[in-house]
mmCIF file of C-alpha atoms in Angstrom:
data_model
loop_
_atom_site.group_PDB
_atom_site.id
_atom_site.type_symbol
_atom_site.label_atom_id
_atom_site.label_comp_id
_atom_site.label_asym_id
_atom_site.label_seq_id
_atom_site.Cartn_x
_atom_site.Cartn_y
_atom_site.Cartn_z
ATOM 1 C CA MET A 1 70.911 92.336 113.465
ATOM 2 C CA GLN A 2 69.917 92.656 109.727
ATOM 3 C CA ASP A 3 69.142 95.906 111.051
ATOM 4 C CA LYS A 4 72.818 96.303 112.894
ATOM 5 C CA SER A 5 74.155 95.124 109.393
ATOM 6 C CA ALA A 6 72.214 97.719 106.605
ATOM 7 C CA ARG A 7 73.599 99.749 109.279
ATOM 8 C CA LEU A 8 77.243 99.335 109.156
ATOM 9 C CA ILE A 9 76.894 99.449 105.781
ATOM 10 C CA ALA A 10 75.013 101.982 105.230
ATOM 11 C CA CYS A 11 77.977 104.491 107.586
ATOM 12 C CA ILE A 12 80.913 103.529 105.514
ATOM 13 C CA PRO A 13 80.273 106.161 102.413
ATOM 14 C CA ARG A 14 80.764 108.729 105.100
ATOM 15 C CA LEU A 15 83.069 107.379 106.273
ATOM 16 C CA ARG A 16 85.949 106.943 102.937
ATOM 17 C CA ARG A 17 84.447 110.854 102.128
ATOM 18 C CA TYR A 18 85.971 111.656 105.802
ATOM 19 C CA ALA A 19 89.494 109.188 105.395
ATOM 20 C CA ARG A 20 90.099 110.528 102.438
ATOM 21 C CA ALA A 21 90.032 113.638 103.334
ATOM 22 C CA LEU A 22 91.465 112.704 106.393
ATOM 23 C CA THR A 23 94.628 111.491 104.720
ATOM 24 C CA GLY A 24 94.473 113.501 101.665
ATOM 25 C CA GLU A 25 95.874 109.764 99.626
ATOM 26 C CA ARG A 26 93.532 107.649 98.202
ATOM 27 C CA GLY A 27 95.340 104.322 98.867
ATOM 28 C CA ALA A 28 95.732 105.751 102.932
ATOM 29 C CA ALA A 29 92.457 105.973 103.278
ATOM 30 C CA ASP A 30 90.842 103.025 101.794
ATOM 31 C CA ASP A 31 93.601 100.843 104.187
ATOM 32 C CA LEU A 32 92.222 103.061 106.993
ATOM 33 C CA VAL A 33 88.228 101.796 106.043
ATOM 34 C CA ARG A 34 89.219 99.012 105.169
ATOM 35 C CA GLU A 35 90.876 97.996 109.035
ATOM 36 C CA THR A 36 87.931 99.885 110.235
ATOM 37 C CA MET A 37 84.797 97.717 108.894
ATOM 38 C CA GLU A 38 87.128 94.852 109.757
ATOM 39 C CA ARG A 39 86.555 96.153 113.139
ATOM 40 C CA GLY A 40 83.072 97.329 112.665
ATOM 41 C CA TRP A 41 82.235 94.529 111.860
ATOM 42 C CA ARG A 42 83.416 92.340 114.112
ATOM 43 C CA LYS A 43 82.553 94.322 116.921
ATOM 44 C CA LEU A 44 79.462 95.230 115.864
ATOM 45 C CA SER A 45 77.531 92.141 118.073
ATOM 46 C CA ALA A 46 78.603 94.672 121.134
ATOM 47 C CA TRP A 47 77.102 97.792 119.655
ATOM 48 C CA GLN A 48 74.121 99.314 121.471
ATOM 49 C CA PRO A 49 70.870 99.354 119.242
ATOM 50 C CA GLY A 50 69.598 103.160 120.416
ATOM 51 C CA SER A 51 73.098 104.637 120.094
ATOM 52 C CA ASP A 52 74.875 106.702 117.655
ATOM 53 C CA MET A 53 76.212 104.218 114.992
ATOM 54 C CA ARG A 54 77.933 106.865 113.389
ATOM 55 C CA ALA A 55 79.973 107.924 116.505
ATOM 56 C CA TRP A 56 80.687 104.778 117.429
ATOM 57 C CA LEU A 57 82.568 103.667 113.925
ATOM 58 C CA PHE A 58 84.340 107.468 113.064
ATOM 59 C CA GLY A 59 86.006 106.474 116.936
ATOM 60 C CA ILE A 60 87.386 103.231 115.782
ATOM 61 C CA LEU A 61 88.290 104.957 112.618
ATOM 62 C CA HIS A 62 90.492 107.043 114.933
ATOM 63 C CA GLN A 63 92.105 104.213 117.532
ATOM 64 C CA VAL A 64 93.198 103.120 113.850
ATOM 65 C CA GLN A 65 94.609 105.899 112.386
ATOM 66 C CA ALA A 66 96.565 106.538 116.300
ATOM 67 C CA GLU A 67 97.689 102.959 115.510
ATOM 68 C CA GLN A 68 98.566 103.788 112.915
ATOM 69 C CA ALA A 69 100.441 106.235 113.033
ATOM 70 C CA ARG A 70 102.834 105.326 116.258
ATOM 71 C CA ARG A 71 103.037 102.505 114.058
ATOM 72 C CA PHE A 72 104.558 104.763 111.150
ATOM 73 C CA GLN A 73 106.877 106.826 114.153
ATOM 74 C CA GLY A 74 107.517 102.932 115.078
ATOM 75 C CA GLY A 75 109.657 102.501 112.058
ATOM 76 C CA GLY A 76 111.660 105.912 111.784
ATOM 77 C CA VAL A 77 110.096 105.965 109.010
ATOM 78 C CA MET A 78 107.085 109.872 109.311
ATOM 79 C CA PRO A 79 106.625 111.892 105.588
ATOM 80 C CA ALA A 80 107.342 115.084 106.231
ATOM 81 C CA GLN A 81 103.706 116.736 105.193
ATOM 82 C CA ALA A 82 100.437 115.285 104.407
ATOM 83 C CA PRO A 83 100.193 114.264 100.376
ATOM 84 C CA VAL A 84 98.555 117.153 98.964
ATOM 85 C CA VAL A 85 95.548 115.531 97.950
ATOM 86 C CA PRO A 86 94.753 114.374 94.696
ATOM 87 C CA ALA A 87 92.128 115.958 93.051
ATOM 88 C CA ALA A 88 89.332 114.937 93.365
ATOM 89 C CA SER A 89 86.812 117.825 91.317
ATOM 90 C CA VAL A 90 89.370 120.008 91.860
ATOM 91 C CA GLY A 91 89.084 120.463 87.959
ATOM 92 C CA ASP A 92 90.381 124.614 86.938
ATOM 93 C CA ASN A 93 88.563 125.729 90.731
ATOM 94 C CA GLY A 94 91.692 127.953 92.396
ATOM 95 C CA ALA A 95 89.701 127.884 95.957
ATOM 96 C CA LEU A 96 88.946 124.304 95.425
ATOM 97 C CA ARG A 97 92.419 123.635 94.732
ATOM 98 C CA ASP A 98 93.316 125.904 98.033
ATOM 99 C CA MET A 99 92.186 124.590 100.069
ATOM 100 C CA ASP A 100 92.682 121.115 99.534
ATOM 101 C CA ALA A 101 96.401 122.086 99.333
ATOM 102 C CA ALA A 102 95.476 124.652 103.212
ATOM 103 C CA LEU A 103 93.926 121.268 104.109
ATOM 104 C CA ALA A 104 97.332 119.440 104.298
ATOM 105 C CA MET A 105 98.663 122.139 105.927
ATOM 106 C CA LEU A 106 96.791 121.394 109.244
ATOM 107 C CA PRO A 107 97.855 119.896 111.944
ATOM 108 C CA ALA A 108 96.402 116.290 111.760
ATOM 109 C CA GLU A 109 94.206 116.960 114.936
ATOM 110 C CA GLN A 110 93.339 119.997 113.947
ATOM 111 C CA ARG A 111 92.168 118.499 110.181
ATOM 112 C CA ALA A 112 90.178 115.611 111.501
ATOM 113 C CA ILE A 113 88.224 118.259 113.409
ATOM 114 C CA VAL A 114 86.944 120.673 110.923
ATOM 115 C CA LEU A 115 86.342 118.285 108.449
ATOM 116 C CA LEU A 116 83.497 116.623 111.525
ATOM 117 C CA VAL A 117 82.373 119.200 111.493
ATOM 118 C CA ALA A 118 82.180 120.079 107.760
ATOM 119 C CA LEU A 119 81.228 117.333 106.502
ATOM 120 C CA GLU A 120 79.586 115.302 109.693
ATOM 121 C CA GLU A 121 77.508 118.409 110.461
ATOM 122 C CA MET A 122 78.374 116.862 113.993
ATOM 123 C CA THR A 123 78.139 118.938 117.008
ATOM 124 C CA TYR A 124 81.057 119.283 119.104
ATOM 125 C CA GLU A 125 79.329 117.118 121.692
ATOM 126 C CA GLU A 126 79.732 114.450 119.123
ATOM 127 C CA VAL A 127 83.375 115.202 117.921
ATOM 128 C CA ALA A 128 84.795 115.387 121.578
ATOM 129 C CA ALA A 129 82.698 111.667 122.115
ATOM 130 C CA THR A 130 83.950 110.679 118.493
ATOM 131 C CA LEU A 131 88.114 111.463 119.543
ATOM 132 C CA GLY A 132 87.733 110.902 123.084
ATOM 133 C CA ILE A 133 88.957 114.304 123.766
ATOM 134 C CA ALA A 134 86.976 116.768 125.764
ATOM 135 C CA PRO A 135 84.383 119.711 124.734
ATOM 136 C CA GLY A 136 86.599 123.046 125.374
ATOM 137 C CA ALA A 137 89.529 121.131 123.418
ATOM 138 C CA VAL A 138 87.013 120.083 120.281
ATOM 139 C CA LEU A 139 86.050 124.180 120.305
ATOM 140 C CA SER A 140 90.284 125.703 120.710
ATOM 141 C CA ARG A 141 90.938 123.461 118.067
ATOM 142 C CA LEU A 142 88.143 124.351 115.633
ATOM 143 C CA SER A 143 88.746 128.012 116.546
ATOM 144 C CA ARG A 144 92.646 127.140 115.784
ATOM 145 C CA ALA A 145 91.703 125.160 112.464
ATOM 146 C CA ARG A 146 89.580 127.777 111.123
ATOM 147 C CA GLU A 147 91.956 131.004 111.287
ATOM 148 C CA CYS A 148 94.827 128.800 110.108
ATOM 149 C CA LEU A 149 92.745 127.906 106.643
ATOM 150 C CA ARG A 150 91.525 131.284 106.528
ATOM 151 C CA LYS A 151 95.013 132.626 106.315
ATOM 152 C CA LEU A 152 96.450 130.746 104.709
ATOM 153 C CA MET A 153 93.329 131.675 102.169
ATOM 154 C CA SER A 154 93.627 134.500 101.553
ATOM 155 C CA GLY A 155 97.705 133.657 100.767
ATOM 156 C CA GLN A 156 99.067 134.940 104.257
ATOM 157 C CA ARG A 157 101.887 133.570 105.849
ATOM 158 C CA VAL A 158 101.044 130.790 108.373
ATOM 159 C CA ALA A 159 104.036 129.368 110.920
ATOM 160 C CA PRO A 160 104.489 126.335 110.708
ATOM 161 C CA PRO A 161 102.841 123.969 113.470
ATOM 162 C CA LEU A 162 105.414 123.539 116.501
ATOM 163 C CA LYS A 163 106.362 120.125 117.132
ATOM 164 C CA VAL A 164 105.177 118.722 120.895
ATOM 165 C CA VAL A 165 107.883 117.902 122.060
ATOM 166 C CA LYS A 166 108.218 115.205 124.725
ATOM 167 C CA MET B 1 73.765 146.187 123.310
ATOM 168 C CA THR B 2 70.802 143.704 125.362
ATOM 169 C CA VAL B 3 72.808 141.763 128.091
ATOM 170 C CA SER B 4 73.369 138.623 125.595
ATOM 171 C CA GLN B 5 74.762 140.221 123.145
ATOM 172 C CA ALA B 6 77.455 141.345 125.959
ATOM 173 C CA PHE B 7 78.263 137.211 126.196
ATOM 174 C CA VAL B 8 78.619 136.279 123.471
ATOM 175 C CA THR B 9 81.743 133.688 122.752
ATOM 176 C CA GLU B 10 84.133 132.329 120.618
ATOM 177 C CA ALA B 11 82.224 129.308 121.087
ATOM 178 C CA ASP B 12 78.363 131.179 119.918
ATOM 179 C CA LEU B 13 80.376 132.351 117.242
ATOM 180 C CA HIS B 14 81.788 129.090 115.505
ATOM 181 C CA ALA B 15 78.130 127.198 116.979
ATOM 182 C CA TYR B 16 76.363 130.053 114.219
ATOM 183 C CA VAL B 17 78.585 129.277 111.585
ATOM 184 C CA ASP B 18 77.892 125.504 111.768
ATOM 185 C CA GLY B 19 74.025 126.379 112.062
ATOM 186 C CA LEU B 20 74.025 124.384 115.792
ATOM 187 C CA LEU B 21 72.541 127.741 117.948
ATOM 188 C CA PRO B 22 68.565 127.720 118.506
ATOM 189 C CA LEU B 23 66.823 130.371 116.896
ATOM 190 C CA ALA B 24 66.566 132.805 119.485
ATOM 191 C CA ARG B 25 70.537 133.115 120.170
ATOM 192 C CA ARG B 26 71.080 133.056 116.313
ATOM 193 C CA ALA B 27 68.798 136.104 115.749
ATOM 194 C CA GLU B 28 70.575 137.718 119.171
ATOM 195 C CA ILE B 29 74.715 136.789 117.124
ATOM 196 C CA ASP B 30 72.629 138.720 113.692
ATOM 197 C CA ALA B 31 71.897 141.783 115.782
ATOM 198 C CA TYR B 32 75.382 141.440 116.868
ATOM 199 C CA LEU B 33 76.698 140.586 113.702
ATOM 200 C CA ALA B 34 75.769 143.930 112.120
ATOM 201 C CA LEU B 35 77.240 146.073 113.465
ATOM 202 C CA ARG B 36 80.861 144.441 112.915
ATOM 203 C CA PRO B 37 81.554 143.845 109.342
ATOM 204 C CA VAL B 38 85.307 142.544 110.454
ATOM 205 C CA GLU B 39 83.742 139.864 112.959
ATOM 206 C CA THR B 40 81.034 138.928 109.880
ATOM 207 C CA ARG B 41 84.020 138.976 107.001
ATOM 208 C CA ARG B 42 85.536 136.346 108.938
ATOM 209 C CA LEU B 43 82.592 134.384 110.022
ATOM 210 C CA GLN B 44 81.765 134.068 106.065
ATOM 211 C CA ALA B 45 85.708 132.709 105.919
ATOM 212 C CA TYR B 46 84.521 130.330 107.536
ATOM 213 C CA ALA B 47 81.408 129.201 106.240
ATOM 214 C CA GLN B 48 82.953 129.387 102.642
ATOM 215 C CA GLN B 49 85.441 126.781 104.496
ATOM 216 C CA ASN B 50 82.321 124.346 105.103
ATOM 217 C CA GLN B 51 81.748 124.998 101.707
ATOM 218 C CA ALA B 52 84.668 124.420 100.607
ATOM 219 C CA LEU B 53 85.462 121.363 102.171
ATOM 220 C CA ARG B 54 81.931 119.787 101.219
ATOM 221 C CA ALA B 55 82.621 120.621 97.621
ATOM 222 C CA LEU B 56 85.849 118.736 97.907
ATOM 223 C CA PHE B 57 84.750 116.007 99.218
ATOM 224 C CA ASP B 58 80.924 114.851 98.585
ATOM 225 C CA PRO B 59 81.999 113.367 95.428
ATOM 226 C CA VAL B 60 84.056 110.494 97.181
ATOM 227 C CA LEU B 61 80.250 110.251 98.225
ATOM 228 C CA ASP B 62 78.818 109.067 95.166
ATOM 229 C CA GLU B 63 81.868 106.690 94.257
ATOM 230 C CA ALA B 64 81.100 102.341 93.950
ATOM 231 C CA VAL B 65 81.781 101.235 97.784
ATOM 232 C CA PRO B 66 85.139 97.974 97.244
ATOM 233 C CA ALA B 67 82.954 95.235 98.177
ATOM 234 C CA PRO B 68 84.979 93.492 100.723
ATOM 235 C CA LEU B 69 83.573 96.706 102.993
ATOM 236 C CA SER B 70 79.928 95.873 102.409
ATOM 237 C CA ALA B 71 80.333 91.695 104.211
ATOM 238 C CA PRO B 72 82.005 90.753 107.746
ATOM 239 C CA ARG B 73 85.407 88.925 107.374
ATOM 240 C CA LYS B 74 83.668 85.654 107.634
ATOM 241 C CA ARG B 75 83.698 84.857 103.990
ATOM 242 C CA ARG B 76 86.771 85.635 103.784
ATOM 243 C CA GLN B 77 87.766 82.872 106.661
ATOM 244 C CA TRP B 78 85.196 80.117 104.920
ATOM 245 C CA ARG B 79 87.023 80.773 102.032
ATOM 246 C CA ALA B 80 90.600 80.109 103.973
ATOM 247 C CA ARG B 81 88.962 76.554 105.371
ATOM 248 C CA ARG B 82 87.873 75.223 102.254
ATOM 249 C CA VAL B 83 91.066 75.582 101.068
ATOM 250 C CA ALA B 84 92.236 73.951 104.116
ATOM 251 C CA ALA B 85 89.826 70.824 103.929
ATOM 252 C CA MET B 86 90.404 70.920 99.974
ATOM 253 C CA LEU B 87 94.437 70.098 101.162
ATOM 254 C CA LEU B 88 93.762 68.056 103.688
ATOM 255 C CA ILE B 89 91.587 65.213 101.797
ATOM 256 C CA ALA B 90 94.597 65.597 98.729
ATOM 257 C CA LEU B 91 96.541 64.576 102.340
ATOM 258 C CA ILE B 92 94.141 61.777 103.374
ATOM 259 C CA GLY B 93 94.611 60.872 99.606
ATOM 260 C CA ALA B 94 98.262 60.420 99.120
ATOM 261 C CA ALA B 95 98.457 58.397 102.828
ATOM 262 C CA ALA B 96 95.782 55.878 102.039
ATOM 263 C CA GLY B 97 98.337 56.471 98.539
ATOM 264 C CA TRP B 98 100.995 55.486 100.589
ATOM 265 C CA LEU B 99 99.962 53.348 102.584
ATOM 266 C CA ALA B 100 98.090 51.316 99.844
ATOM 267 C CA ARG B 101 101.827 51.195 98.019
ATOM 268 C CA GLY B 102 102.915 49.519 100.822
ATOM 269 C CA MET B 103 100.195 47.082 101.412
ATOM 270 C CA LEU B 104 99.843 45.939 97.395
ATOM 271 C CA GLY B 105 103.746 46.120 97.110
ATOM 272 C CA PRO B 106 105.887 43.106 96.688
#
């Protein structure tokens, strides 16, 4: 149990880094991590030793985020666009500032994949398991996201992502 | 072009950027890219995206972790129970006082 707790705590900085990049906003990121950790502590006894705790915890974060997004939609209020990430360490670095803005323009599900790969250095199988999607979907979204970022960063116009109409 | 170079997929190229390929396959992609400057620039841009994202968000790793995250919520439940217990004691005291007043009163 001690070991489990220590491993859970060790994941917090990575969760916070990911949440900050994903939401683009400190307050929203803190909320997301707080809720994720509450569930993590609650469900800790159900975690199987020997399995990947990081994937388990990041999976919980995504459940929480999906629920929060649904609540948002239920309330009828949805931010028009992800807020621009406050300059964590952007300073005068133009390239980083551009990446900051470009990231916020990606569709959320593409942003998640780019970040899990770039920040967490997950394999595509690990990303698929974490997000509960097929490995093929990971690759196609990663490919689209990177191309979109590349165009945005080089100043090309990018067609706004189409809303999925059900 | 070798046979395996003919089967370079988009998946291979992304895995190459992310350092997920076995050494042998990596060498094949290197050879494939040596003749394709446009493709090479595209992959360099992807690699730079990874670097930029880490440069942007790695500083979060060094921030102090908010204390409530590092412990189960139980503690807060205990605090709630303690408050409830104190209220209960106060209530019993008040009730006892009121009863005593009834018994001792005129």
